[in-house]
PDB file of C-alpha atoms in Angstrom:
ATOM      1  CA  UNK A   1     -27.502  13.064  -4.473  1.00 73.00           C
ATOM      2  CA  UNK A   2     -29.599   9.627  -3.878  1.00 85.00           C
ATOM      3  CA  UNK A   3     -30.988   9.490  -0.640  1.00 91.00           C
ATOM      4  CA  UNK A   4     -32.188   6.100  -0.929  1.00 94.00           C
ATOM      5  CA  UNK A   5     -28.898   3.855  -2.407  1.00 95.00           C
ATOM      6  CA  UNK A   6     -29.378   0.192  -3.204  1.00 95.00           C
ATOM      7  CA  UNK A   7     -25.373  -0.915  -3.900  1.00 91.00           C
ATOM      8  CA  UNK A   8     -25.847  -4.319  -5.458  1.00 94.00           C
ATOM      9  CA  UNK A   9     -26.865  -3.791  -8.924  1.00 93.00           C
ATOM     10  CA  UNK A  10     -27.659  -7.828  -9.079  1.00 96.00           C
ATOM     11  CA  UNK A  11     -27.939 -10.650  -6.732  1.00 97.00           C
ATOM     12  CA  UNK A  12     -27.851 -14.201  -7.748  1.00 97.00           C
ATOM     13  CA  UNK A  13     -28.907 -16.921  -5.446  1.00 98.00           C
ATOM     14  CA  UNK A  14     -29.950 -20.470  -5.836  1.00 97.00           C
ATOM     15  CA  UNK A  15     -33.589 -21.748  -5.276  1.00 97.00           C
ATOM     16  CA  UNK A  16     -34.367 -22.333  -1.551  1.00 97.00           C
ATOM     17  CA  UNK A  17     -31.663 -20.574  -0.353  1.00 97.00           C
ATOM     18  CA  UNK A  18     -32.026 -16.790   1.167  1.00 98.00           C
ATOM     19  CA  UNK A  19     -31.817 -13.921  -0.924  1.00 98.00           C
ATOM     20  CA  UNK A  20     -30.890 -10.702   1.317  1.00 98.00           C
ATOM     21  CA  UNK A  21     -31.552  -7.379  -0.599  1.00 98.00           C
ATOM     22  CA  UNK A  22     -29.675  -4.411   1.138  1.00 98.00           C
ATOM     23  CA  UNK A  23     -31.098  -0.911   1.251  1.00 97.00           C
ATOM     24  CA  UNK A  24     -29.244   2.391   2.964  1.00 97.00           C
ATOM     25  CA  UNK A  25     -30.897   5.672   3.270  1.00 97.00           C
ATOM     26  CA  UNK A  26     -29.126   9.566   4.522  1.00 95.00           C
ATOM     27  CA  UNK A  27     -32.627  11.186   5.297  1.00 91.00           C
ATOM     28  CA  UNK A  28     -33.219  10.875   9.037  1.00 90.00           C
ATOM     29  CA  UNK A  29     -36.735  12.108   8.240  1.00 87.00           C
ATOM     30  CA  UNK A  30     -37.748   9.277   6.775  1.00 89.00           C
ATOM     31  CA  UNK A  31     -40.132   7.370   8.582  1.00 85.00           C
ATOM     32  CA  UNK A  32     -41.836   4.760   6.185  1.00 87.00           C
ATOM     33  CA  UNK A  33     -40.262   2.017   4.217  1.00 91.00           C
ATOM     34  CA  UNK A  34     -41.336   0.091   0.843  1.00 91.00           C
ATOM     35  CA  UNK A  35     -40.637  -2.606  -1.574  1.00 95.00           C
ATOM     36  CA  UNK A  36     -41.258  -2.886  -4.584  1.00 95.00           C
ATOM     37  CA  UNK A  37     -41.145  -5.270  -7.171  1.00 96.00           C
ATOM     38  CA  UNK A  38     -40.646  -4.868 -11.057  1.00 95.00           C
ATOM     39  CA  UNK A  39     -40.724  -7.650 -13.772  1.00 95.00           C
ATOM     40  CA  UNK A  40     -40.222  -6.699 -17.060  1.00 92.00           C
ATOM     41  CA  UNK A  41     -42.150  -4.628 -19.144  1.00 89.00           C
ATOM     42  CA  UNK A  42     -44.280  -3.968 -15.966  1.00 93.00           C
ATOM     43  CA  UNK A  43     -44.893  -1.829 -13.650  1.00 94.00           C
ATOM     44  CA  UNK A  44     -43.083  -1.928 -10.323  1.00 94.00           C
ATOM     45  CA  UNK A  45     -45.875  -3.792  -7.621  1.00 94.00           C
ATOM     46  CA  UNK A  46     -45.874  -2.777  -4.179  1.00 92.00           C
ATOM     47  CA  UNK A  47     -44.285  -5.793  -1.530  1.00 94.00           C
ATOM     48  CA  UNK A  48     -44.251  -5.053   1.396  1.00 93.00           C
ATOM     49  CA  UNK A  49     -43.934  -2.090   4.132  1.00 90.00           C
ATOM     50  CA  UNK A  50     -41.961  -0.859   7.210  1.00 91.00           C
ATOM     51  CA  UNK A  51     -42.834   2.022   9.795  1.00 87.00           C
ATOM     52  CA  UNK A  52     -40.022   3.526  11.377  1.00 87.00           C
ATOM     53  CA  UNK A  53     -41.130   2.112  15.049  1.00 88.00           C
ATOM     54  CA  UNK A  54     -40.852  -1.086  14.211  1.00 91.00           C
ATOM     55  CA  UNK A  55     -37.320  -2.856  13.192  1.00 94.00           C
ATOM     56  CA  UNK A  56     -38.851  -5.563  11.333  1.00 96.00           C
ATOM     57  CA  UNK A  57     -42.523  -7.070   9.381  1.00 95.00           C
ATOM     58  CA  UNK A  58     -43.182 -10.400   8.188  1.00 97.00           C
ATOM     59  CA  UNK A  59     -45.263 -11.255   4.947  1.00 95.00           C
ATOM     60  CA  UNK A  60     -44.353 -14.875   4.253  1.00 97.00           C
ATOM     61  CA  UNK A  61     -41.540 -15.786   3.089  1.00 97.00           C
ATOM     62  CA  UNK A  62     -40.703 -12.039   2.860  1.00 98.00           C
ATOM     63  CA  UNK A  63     -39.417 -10.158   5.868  1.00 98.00           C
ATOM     64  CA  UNK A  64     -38.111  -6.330   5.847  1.00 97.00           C
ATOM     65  CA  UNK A  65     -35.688  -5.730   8.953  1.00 97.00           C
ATOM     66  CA  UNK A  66     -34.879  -2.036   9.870  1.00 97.00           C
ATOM     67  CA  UNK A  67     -32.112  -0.441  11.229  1.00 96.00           C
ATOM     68  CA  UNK A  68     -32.873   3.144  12.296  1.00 95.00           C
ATOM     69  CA  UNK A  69     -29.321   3.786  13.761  1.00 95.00           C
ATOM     70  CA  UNK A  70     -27.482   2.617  10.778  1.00 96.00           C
ATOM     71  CA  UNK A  71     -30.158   3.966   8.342  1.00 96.00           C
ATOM     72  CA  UNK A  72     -30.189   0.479   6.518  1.00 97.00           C
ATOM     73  CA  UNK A  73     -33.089  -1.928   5.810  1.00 96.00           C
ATOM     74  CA  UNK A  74     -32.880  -5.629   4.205  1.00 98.00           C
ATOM     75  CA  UNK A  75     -35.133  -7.746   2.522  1.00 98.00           C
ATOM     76  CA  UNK A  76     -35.264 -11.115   3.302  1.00 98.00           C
ATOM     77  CA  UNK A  77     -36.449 -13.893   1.383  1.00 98.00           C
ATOM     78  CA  UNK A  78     -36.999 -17.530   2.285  1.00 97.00           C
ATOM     79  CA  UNK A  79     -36.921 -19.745   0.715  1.00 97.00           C
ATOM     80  CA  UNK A  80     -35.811 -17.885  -2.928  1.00 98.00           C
ATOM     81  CA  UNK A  81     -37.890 -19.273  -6.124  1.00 97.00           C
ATOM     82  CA  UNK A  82     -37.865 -18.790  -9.660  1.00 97.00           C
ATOM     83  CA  UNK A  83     -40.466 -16.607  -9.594  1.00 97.00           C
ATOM     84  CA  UNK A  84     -38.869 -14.253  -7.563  1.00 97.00           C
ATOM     85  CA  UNK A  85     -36.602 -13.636 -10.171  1.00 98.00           C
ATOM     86  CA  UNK A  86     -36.851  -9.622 -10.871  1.00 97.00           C
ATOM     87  CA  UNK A  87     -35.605  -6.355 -10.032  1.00 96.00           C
ATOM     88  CA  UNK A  88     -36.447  -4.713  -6.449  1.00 97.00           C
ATOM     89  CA  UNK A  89     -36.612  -1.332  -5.188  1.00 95.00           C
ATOM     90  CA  UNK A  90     -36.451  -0.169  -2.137  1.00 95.00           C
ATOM     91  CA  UNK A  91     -38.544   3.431  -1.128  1.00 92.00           C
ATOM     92  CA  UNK A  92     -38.511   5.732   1.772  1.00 91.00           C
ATOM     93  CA  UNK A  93     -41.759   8.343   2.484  1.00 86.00           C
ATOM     94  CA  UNK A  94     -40.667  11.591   3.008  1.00 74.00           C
ATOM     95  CA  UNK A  95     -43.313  14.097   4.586  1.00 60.00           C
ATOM     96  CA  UNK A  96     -42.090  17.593   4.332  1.00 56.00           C
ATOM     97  CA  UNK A  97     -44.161  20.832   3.637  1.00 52.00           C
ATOM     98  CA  UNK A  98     -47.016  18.721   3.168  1.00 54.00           C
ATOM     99  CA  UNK A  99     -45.696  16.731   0.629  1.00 57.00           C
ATOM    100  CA  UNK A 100     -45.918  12.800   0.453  1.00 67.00           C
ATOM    101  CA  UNK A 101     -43.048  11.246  -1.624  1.00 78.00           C
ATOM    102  CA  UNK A 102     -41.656   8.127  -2.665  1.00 86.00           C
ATOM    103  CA  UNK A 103     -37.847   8.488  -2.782  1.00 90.00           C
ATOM    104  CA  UNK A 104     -36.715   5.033  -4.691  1.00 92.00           C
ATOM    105  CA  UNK A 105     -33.622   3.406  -5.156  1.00 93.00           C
ATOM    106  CA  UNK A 106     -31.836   2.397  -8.268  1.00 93.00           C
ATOM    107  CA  UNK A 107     -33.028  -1.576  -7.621  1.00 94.00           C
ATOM    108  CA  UNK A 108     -31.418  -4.812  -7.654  1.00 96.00           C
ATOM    109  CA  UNK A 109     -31.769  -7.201  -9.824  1.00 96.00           C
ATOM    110  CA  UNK A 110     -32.411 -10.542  -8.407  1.00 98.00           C
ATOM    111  CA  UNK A 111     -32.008 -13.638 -10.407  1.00 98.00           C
ATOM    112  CA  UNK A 112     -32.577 -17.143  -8.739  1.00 97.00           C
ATOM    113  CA  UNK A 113     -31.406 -20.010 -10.039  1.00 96.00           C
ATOM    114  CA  UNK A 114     -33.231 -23.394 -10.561  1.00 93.00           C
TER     115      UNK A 114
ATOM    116  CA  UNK B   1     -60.428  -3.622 -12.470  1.00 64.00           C
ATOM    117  CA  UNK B   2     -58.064  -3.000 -14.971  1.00 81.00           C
ATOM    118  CA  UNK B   3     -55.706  -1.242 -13.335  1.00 93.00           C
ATOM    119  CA  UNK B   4     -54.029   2.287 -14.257  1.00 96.00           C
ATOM    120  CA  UNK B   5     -53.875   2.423 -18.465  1.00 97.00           C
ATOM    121  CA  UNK B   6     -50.955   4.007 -20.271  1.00 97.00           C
ATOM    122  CA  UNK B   7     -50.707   4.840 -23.680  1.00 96.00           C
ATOM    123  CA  UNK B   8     -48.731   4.579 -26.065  1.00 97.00           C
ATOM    124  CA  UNK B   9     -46.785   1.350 -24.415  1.00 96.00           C
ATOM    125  CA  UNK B  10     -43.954   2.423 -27.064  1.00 97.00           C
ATOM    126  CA  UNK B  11     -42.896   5.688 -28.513  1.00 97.00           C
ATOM    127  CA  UNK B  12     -39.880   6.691 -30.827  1.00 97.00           C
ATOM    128  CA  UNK B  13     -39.826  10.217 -31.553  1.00 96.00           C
ATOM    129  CA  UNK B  14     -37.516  12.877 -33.201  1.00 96.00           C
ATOM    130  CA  UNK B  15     -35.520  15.292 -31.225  1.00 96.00           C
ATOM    131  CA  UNK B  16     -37.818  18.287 -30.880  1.00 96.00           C
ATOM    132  CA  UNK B  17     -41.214  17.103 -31.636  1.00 97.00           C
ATOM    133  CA  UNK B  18     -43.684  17.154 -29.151  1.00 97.00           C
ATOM    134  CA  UNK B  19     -44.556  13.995 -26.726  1.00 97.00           C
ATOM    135  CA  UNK B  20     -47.654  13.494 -24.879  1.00 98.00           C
ATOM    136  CA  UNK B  21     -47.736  10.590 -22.951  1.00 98.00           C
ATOM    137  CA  UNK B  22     -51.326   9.441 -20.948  1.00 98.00           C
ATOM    138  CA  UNK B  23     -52.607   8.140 -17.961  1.00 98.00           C
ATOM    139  CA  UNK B  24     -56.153   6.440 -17.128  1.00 98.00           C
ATOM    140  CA  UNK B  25     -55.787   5.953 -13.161  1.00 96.00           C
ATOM    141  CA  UNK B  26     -57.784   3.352 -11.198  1.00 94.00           C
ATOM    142  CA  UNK B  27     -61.432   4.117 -10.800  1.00 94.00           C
ATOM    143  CA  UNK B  28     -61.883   6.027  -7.576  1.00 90.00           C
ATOM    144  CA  UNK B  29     -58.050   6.834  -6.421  1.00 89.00           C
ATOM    145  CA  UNK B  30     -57.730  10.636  -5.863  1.00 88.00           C
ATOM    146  CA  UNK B  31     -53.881  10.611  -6.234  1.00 90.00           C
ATOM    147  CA  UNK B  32     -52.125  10.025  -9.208  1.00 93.00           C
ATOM    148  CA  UNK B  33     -48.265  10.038  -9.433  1.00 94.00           C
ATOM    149  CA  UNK B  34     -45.743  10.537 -12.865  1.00 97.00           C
ATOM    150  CA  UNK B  35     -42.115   8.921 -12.376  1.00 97.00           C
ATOM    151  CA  UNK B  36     -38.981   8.532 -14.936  1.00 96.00           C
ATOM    152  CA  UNK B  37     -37.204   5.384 -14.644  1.00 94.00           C
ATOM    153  CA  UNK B  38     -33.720   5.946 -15.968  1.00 91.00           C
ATOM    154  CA  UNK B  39     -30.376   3.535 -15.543  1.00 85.00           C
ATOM    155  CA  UNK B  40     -28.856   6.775 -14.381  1.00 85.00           C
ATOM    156  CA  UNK B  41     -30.946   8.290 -12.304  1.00 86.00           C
ATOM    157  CA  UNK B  42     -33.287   5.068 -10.785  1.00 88.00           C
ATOM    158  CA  UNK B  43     -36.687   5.795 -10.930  1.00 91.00           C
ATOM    159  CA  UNK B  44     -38.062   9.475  -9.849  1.00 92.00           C
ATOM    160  CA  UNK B  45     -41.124  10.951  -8.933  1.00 93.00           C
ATOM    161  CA  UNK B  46     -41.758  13.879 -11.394  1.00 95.00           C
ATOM    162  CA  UNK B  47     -44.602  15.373 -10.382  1.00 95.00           C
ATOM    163  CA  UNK B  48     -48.129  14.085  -8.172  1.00 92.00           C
ATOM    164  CA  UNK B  49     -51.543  15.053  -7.980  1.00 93.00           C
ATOM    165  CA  UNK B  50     -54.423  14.781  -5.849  1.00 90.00           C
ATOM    166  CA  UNK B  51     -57.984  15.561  -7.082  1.00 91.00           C
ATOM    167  CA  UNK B  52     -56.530  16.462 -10.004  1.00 94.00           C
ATOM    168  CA  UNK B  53     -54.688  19.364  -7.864  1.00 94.00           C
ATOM    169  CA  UNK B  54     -51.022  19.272  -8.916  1.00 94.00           C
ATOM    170  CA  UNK B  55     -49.270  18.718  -5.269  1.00 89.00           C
ATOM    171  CA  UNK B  56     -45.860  18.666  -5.716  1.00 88.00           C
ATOM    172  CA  UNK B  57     -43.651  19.186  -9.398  1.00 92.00           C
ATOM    173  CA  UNK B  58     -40.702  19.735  -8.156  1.00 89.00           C
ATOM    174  CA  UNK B  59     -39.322  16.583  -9.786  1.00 91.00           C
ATOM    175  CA  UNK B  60     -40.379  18.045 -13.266  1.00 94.00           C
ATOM    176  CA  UNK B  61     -36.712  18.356 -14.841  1.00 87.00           C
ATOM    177  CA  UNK B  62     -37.357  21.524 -16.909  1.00 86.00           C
ATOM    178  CA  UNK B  63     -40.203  24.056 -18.381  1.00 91.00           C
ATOM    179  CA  UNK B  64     -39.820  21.374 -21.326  1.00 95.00           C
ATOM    180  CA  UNK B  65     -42.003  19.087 -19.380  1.00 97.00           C
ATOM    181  CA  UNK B  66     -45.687  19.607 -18.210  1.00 97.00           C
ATOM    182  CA  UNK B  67     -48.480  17.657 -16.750  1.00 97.00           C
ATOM    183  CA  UNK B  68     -52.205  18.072 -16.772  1.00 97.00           C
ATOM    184  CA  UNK B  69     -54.822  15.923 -15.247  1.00 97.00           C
ATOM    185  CA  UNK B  70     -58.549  17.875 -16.393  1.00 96.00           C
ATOM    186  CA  UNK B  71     -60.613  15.128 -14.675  1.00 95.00           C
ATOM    187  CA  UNK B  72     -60.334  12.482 -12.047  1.00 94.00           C
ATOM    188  CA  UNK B  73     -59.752   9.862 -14.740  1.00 95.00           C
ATOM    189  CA  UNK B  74     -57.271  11.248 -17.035  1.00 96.00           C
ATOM    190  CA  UNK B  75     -53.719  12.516 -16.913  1.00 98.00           C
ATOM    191  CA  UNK B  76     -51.469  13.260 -19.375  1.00 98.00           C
ATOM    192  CA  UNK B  77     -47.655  14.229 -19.019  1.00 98.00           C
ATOM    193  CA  UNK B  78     -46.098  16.696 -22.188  1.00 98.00           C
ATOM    194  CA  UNK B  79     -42.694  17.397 -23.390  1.00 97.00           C
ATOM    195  CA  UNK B  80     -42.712  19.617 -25.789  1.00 96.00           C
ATOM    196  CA  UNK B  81     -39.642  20.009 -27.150  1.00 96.00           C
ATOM    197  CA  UNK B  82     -38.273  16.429 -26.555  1.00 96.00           C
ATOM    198  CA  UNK B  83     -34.641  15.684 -26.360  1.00 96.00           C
ATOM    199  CA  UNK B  84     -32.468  12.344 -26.680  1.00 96.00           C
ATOM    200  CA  UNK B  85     -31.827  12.886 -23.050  1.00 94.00           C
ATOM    201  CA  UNK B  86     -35.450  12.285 -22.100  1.00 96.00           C
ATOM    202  CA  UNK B  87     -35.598   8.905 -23.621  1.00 97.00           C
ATOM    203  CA  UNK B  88     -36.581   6.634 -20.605  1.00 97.00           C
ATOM    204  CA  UNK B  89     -39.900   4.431 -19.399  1.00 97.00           C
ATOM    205  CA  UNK B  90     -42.339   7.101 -17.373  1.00 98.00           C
ATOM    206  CA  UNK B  91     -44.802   5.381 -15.396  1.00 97.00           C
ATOM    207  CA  UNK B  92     -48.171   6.654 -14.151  1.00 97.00           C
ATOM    208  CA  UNK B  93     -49.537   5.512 -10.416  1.00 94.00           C
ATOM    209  CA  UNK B  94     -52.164   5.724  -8.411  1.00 92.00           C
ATOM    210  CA  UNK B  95     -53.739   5.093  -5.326  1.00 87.00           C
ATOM    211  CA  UNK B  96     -56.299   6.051  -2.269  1.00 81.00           C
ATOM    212  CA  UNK B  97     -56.222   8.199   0.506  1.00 72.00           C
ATOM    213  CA  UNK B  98     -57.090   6.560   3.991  1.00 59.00           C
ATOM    214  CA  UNK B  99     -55.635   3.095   2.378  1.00 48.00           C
ATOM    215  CA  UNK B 100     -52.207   4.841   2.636  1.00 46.00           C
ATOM    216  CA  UNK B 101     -51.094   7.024  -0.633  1.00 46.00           C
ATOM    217  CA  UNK B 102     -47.925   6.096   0.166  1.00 57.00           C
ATOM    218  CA  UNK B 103     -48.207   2.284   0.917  1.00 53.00           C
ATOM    219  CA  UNK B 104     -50.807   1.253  -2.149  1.00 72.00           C
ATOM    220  CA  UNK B 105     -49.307   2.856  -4.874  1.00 87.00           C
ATOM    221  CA  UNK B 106     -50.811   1.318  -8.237  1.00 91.00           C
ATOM    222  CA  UNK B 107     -47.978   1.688 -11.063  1.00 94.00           C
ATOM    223  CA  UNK B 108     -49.645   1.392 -14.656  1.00 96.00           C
ATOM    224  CA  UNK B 109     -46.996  -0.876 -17.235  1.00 96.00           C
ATOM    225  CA  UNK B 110     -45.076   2.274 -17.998  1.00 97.00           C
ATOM    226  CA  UNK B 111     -44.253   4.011 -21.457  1.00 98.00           C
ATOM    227  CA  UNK B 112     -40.870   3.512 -22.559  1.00 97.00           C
ATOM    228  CA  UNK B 113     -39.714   6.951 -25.142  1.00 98.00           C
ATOM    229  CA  UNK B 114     -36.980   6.988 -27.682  1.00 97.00           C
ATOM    230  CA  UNK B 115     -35.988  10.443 -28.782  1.00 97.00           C
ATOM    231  CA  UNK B 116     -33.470  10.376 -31.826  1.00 96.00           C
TER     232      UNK B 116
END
C-alpha cells in the first residue's frame, strides 16, 4: 500500500506561470518532507525539504507548503521554466525501530512549455 | 567530486543468470542506500547501510536478491537468479551523517536491467 501517493502522473504548464505539484501521505509518523528531482537518465537530485513544525519553506522560486491535518504537501513553483521540465518525487522520513527511510512517491512528470 | 559511480549504466541479461550490479559512494559518506525504480511500484528503498553495516533490508524483495558493501567505498547489489520481473533502473545513494542522512541523499545515475 503507498504511503506516500503523488496522483498526477503529469503536469503541463506554460513558462512563467505556476506549476503546483500535489503530494498526500497516510503515515502520521512522518515528520520530514523531500523533493526530489529526476531528469532523464539521471539520478533523482535532492530539492528541497520540510520539517513537520513548519507548514511551509522557501528556496527561490520553489516553495513546499505542508498540511499536517490533511496529510498533504505541494510544491510550488514560480515562475515555471523550461528547465524545470522533469519528473518530481515527493518523500516522507520515517523513523521507526531505529530505522531512517525515504518512503517516495510514484512522481510527476512536469513538462513546461515555451 | 565525482559523485556516487554505478556500473554497468546498461544491462540485458537472460532469465536466470546472475546480476551484480555496483556502487562507488561519495568519498567520506558513511551511509549508502540501494532503491528500484519501477512504473509499478515508484521508486523503493531496498536495502541501506551505514559503515558498511547493513541497517535495514527489509525492502529486499526476495532471498534472490543480496547486497554486500566489504569497504567504505564499494557496494555491490546481487540477484542471482534474475527474473523478467526484476527488470527496472536500481540506483545507489549516499550521504553523511550530521549533514542529515535523510535530507542530502546523493543518488548515483542509476543502472537500468533487462531480464529476457
Amino acid at each position: 500500500d503507498q504511503q506516500v501517493k503523488q496522483n498526477s502522473p503529469s503536469l503541463s504548464v506554460q513558462e512563467g506561470r505556476i506549476s503546483i505539484l500535489n503530494c498526500d501521505y497516510t503515515n502520521s509518523m512522518f515528520d520530514y518532507f523531500l523533493w526530489y528531482k529526476k531528469y532523464p537518465a539521471e539520478g533523482p537530485t535532492f530539492l528541497i525539504s520540510i520539517s513537520s513544525i513548519k507548514d511551509k519553506n522557501e528556496d527561490g522560486r520553489f516553495t513546499v507548503f505542508l498540511n499536517k491535518s490533511a496529510k498533504h504537501l505541494s510544491l510550488h513553483i514560480v515562475p515555471s521554466q523550461p528547465g524545470d521540465s522533469a519528473v518530481y518525487f515527493c518523500a516522507a522520513s520515517e523513523v521507526k525501530g531505529g530505522s531512517e527511510k525515504l518512503v517516495f512517491g510514484k512522481g510527476t512528470k512536469l513538462t513546461v512549455n515555451p | 567530486d565525482a559523485g556516487v559511480i554505478q556500473s554497468p549504466r546498461h544491462e540485458v541479461t537472460e532469465m536466470g543468470q546472475e546480476v551484480t550490479l555496483r556502487c562507488k559512494p561519495i568519498s567520506g559518506h558513511d551511509y549508502l542506500f540501494w532503491y528500484r525504480q519501477t512504473m509499478m511500484r515508484g521508486l523503493e528503498l531496498l536495502i541501506y547501510f551505514n559503515n558498511n553495516v547493513p541497517i535495514d533490508d527489509s525492502g529486499m524483495p526476495e532471498d534472490r536478491f543480496s547486497a554486500k558493501m566489504p569497504n567504505a567505498s564499494f557496494s555491490t547489489l546481487k540477484i542471482q537468479p534474475s527474473e523478467p520481473r526484476d527488470s527496472a533502473v536500481y540506483f545507489c545513494a549516499s550521504s553523511l551523517a550530521g549533514q542529515g542522512a535523510i535530507d542530502t541523499q546523493y543518488f548515483g545515475p542509476g543502472t537500468r536491467l533487462t531480464v529476457l
